[in-house]
């Protein structure tokens, strides 16, 4: 699905992939995040065979209306960090960045912790 943002100069069409990329970039700015996990079997296969590490990997965009959306983030966190603190930082940073850059209301950001990575 594409989203429409109306400005005084006209209409801006924003595809889901762009929103997912912005959300993925914003998520990777946070301390405690070790990486994003593949959200579909196709992403897992691409990752297995040496596909590029895309910024929108691990981000699912769900349209609630033409001007509202929900985001699901599938993440790997570092061992020893406070899971609630990292999750809250992820939620607030991703929500702020997507709303600020695109101008679409983010109703919710759901964090799915897929694994924990021990850094050696």
Tab-separated table of C-alpha atoms in Angstrom:
chain	number	residue	atom	x	y	z
A	1	UNK	CA	0.000	0.000	0.000
A	2	UNK	CA	1.051	3.572	-0.543
A	3	UNK	CA	0.307	6.462	1.780
A	4	UNK	CA	-0.678	9.960	0.731
A	5	UNK	CA	0.539	13.069	2.490
A	6	UNK	CA	-1.152	16.323	1.493
A	7	UNK	CA	0.907	19.509	1.682
A	8	UNK	CA	0.230	23.069	0.592
A	9	UNK	CA	2.236	22.363	-2.559
A	10	UNK	CA	0.435	19.152	-3.486
A	11	UNK	CA	0.229	15.467	-2.748
A	12	UNK	CA	3.180	13.240	-1.800
A	13	UNK	CA	2.919	9.481	-2.383
A	14	UNK	CA	4.949	7.409	0.108
A	15	UNK	CA	5.423	3.647	-0.466
A	16	UNK	CA	5.522	1.141	2.409
A	17	UNK	CA	9.145	0.200	1.690
A	18	UNK	CA	10.288	3.775	2.258
A	19	UNK	CA	8.508	3.908	5.616
A	20	UNK	CA	10.062	0.559	6.592
A	21	UNK	CA	13.526	1.819	5.606
A	22	UNK	CA	13.150	4.988	7.693
A	23	UNK	CA	11.882	2.964	10.666
A	24	UNK	CA	14.773	0.491	10.304
A	25	UNK	CA	17.324	3.294	10.146
A	26	UNK	CA	15.805	4.959	13.229
A	27	UNK	CA	15.810	1.644	15.113
A	28	UNK	CA	19.488	1.020	14.398
A	29	UNK	CA	20.406	4.332	16.045
A	30	UNK	CA	19.475	2.917	19.474
A	31	UNK	CA	21.884	1.556	22.078
A	32	UNK	CA	21.258	-2.081	22.947
A	33	UNK	CA	20.034	-3.134	19.515
A	34	UNK	CA	22.275	-5.837	18.039
A	35	UNK	CA	20.351	-6.159	14.779
A	36	UNK	CA	17.072	-6.638	12.988
A	37	UNK	CA	15.597	-10.059	12.219
A	38	UNK	CA	13.980	-11.227	8.995
A	39	UNK	CA	10.197	-10.973	9.217
A	40	UNK	CA	9.318	-13.365	6.385
A	41	UNK	CA	10.589	-16.660	5.011
A	42	UNK	CA	11.648	-14.861	1.816
A	43	UNK	CA	13.791	-12.441	3.826
A	44	UNK	CA	15.357	-15.385	5.673
A	45	UNK	CA	16.263	-17.136	2.412
A	46	UNK	CA	17.747	-13.940	0.963
A	47	UNK	CA	19.772	-13.472	4.147
A	48	UNK	CA	20.927	-17.097	4.054
A	49	UNK	CA	22.285	-16.793	0.514
A	50	UNK	CA	24.239	-13.620	1.157
A	51	UNK	CA	21.645	-10.981	0.360
A	52	UNK	CA	22.326	-7.395	1.291
A	53	UNK	CA	21.527	-6.298	4.816
A	54	UNK	CA	18.593	-4.028	4.008
A	55	UNK	CA	17.513	-1.320	6.438
A	56	UNK	CA	13.877	-2.336	6.120
A	57	UNK	CA	14.618	-5.920	7.199
A	58	UNK	CA	12.651	-6.736	10.334
A	59	UNK	CA	10.090	-3.955	9.869
A	60	UNK	CA	6.449	-4.631	9.049
A	61	UNK	CA	4.212	-1.702	8.106
A	62	UNK	CA	0.460	-2.084	8.607
A	63	UNK	CA	-1.884	0.540	7.188
A	64	UNK	CA	-4.686	1.515	9.559
A	65	UNK	CA	-5.989	4.276	7.283
A	66	UNK	CA	-4.524	6.401	4.474
A	67	UNK	CA	-2.931	8.655	7.107
A	68	UNK	CA	-2.250	6.258	10.014
A	69	UNK	CA	-0.072	3.187	10.371
A	70	UNK	CA	1.291	0.644	12.807
A	71	UNK	CA	4.860	-0.690	12.837
A	72	UNK	CA	6.160	-4.077	13.994
A	73	UNK	CA	9.907	-4.376	14.649
A	74	UNK	CA	11.561	-7.803	14.879
A	75	UNK	CA	14.833	-7.256	16.734
A	76	UNK	CA	17.876	-8.893	18.293
A	77	UNK	CA	19.062	-7.187	21.476
A	78	UNK	CA	22.434	-7.239	23.185
A	79	UNK	CA	22.795	-9.404	26.272
A	80	UNK	CA	22.804	-7.472	29.549
A	81	UNK	CA	20.758	-4.456	28.492
A	82	UNK	CA	17.438	-3.560	30.067
A	83	UNK	CA	14.847	-4.933	27.670
A	84	UNK	CA	12.066	-2.517	28.743
A	85	UNK	CA	14.392	0.491	28.486
A	86	UNK	CA	15.686	-0.460	25.028
A	87	UNK	CA	12.150	-1.233	23.834
A	88	UNK	CA	10.853	2.136	25.084
A	89	UNK	CA	13.735	3.969	23.371
A	90	UNK	CA	13.068	2.069	20.136
A	91	UNK	CA	9.367	2.896	20.258
A	92	UNK	CA	9.827	6.607	20.920
A	93	UNK	CA	12.686	7.094	18.423
A	94	UNK	CA	11.038	5.181	15.568
A	95	UNK	CA	7.661	6.862	16.146
A	96	UNK	CA	9.258	10.324	16.243
A	97	UNK	CA	11.427	9.804	13.138
A	98	UNK	CA	8.653	8.397	10.937
A	99	UNK	CA	6.165	11.085	11.975
A	100	UNK	CA	8.749	13.866	11.607
A	101	UNK	CA	10.148	12.801	8.231
A	102	UNK	CA	6.962	11.609	6.524
A	103	UNK	CA	4.145	13.323	8.389
A	104	UNK	CA	2.037	10.187	8.851
A	105	UNK	CA	0.610	9.353	12.281
A	106	UNK	CA	2.132	6.244	13.868
A	107	UNK	CA	-0.529	4.692	16.108
A	108	UNK	CA	1.722	1.990	17.553
A	109	UNK	CA	5.212	0.541	17.399
A	110	UNK	CA	5.317	-3.094	18.505
A	111	UNK	CA	8.655	-4.650	19.467
A	112	UNK	CA	9.189	-8.400	19.009
A	113	UNK	CA	12.446	-9.550	20.625
A	114	UNK	CA	13.480	-12.525	18.489
A	115	UNK	CA	16.833	-13.244	20.155
A	116	UNK	CA	19.592	-11.996	22.424
A	117	UNK	CA	23.199	-11.701	21.197
A	118	UNK	CA	26.207	-12.022	23.464
A	119	UNK	CA	29.030	-9.743	22.298
A	120	UNK	CA	32.453	-11.276	22.816
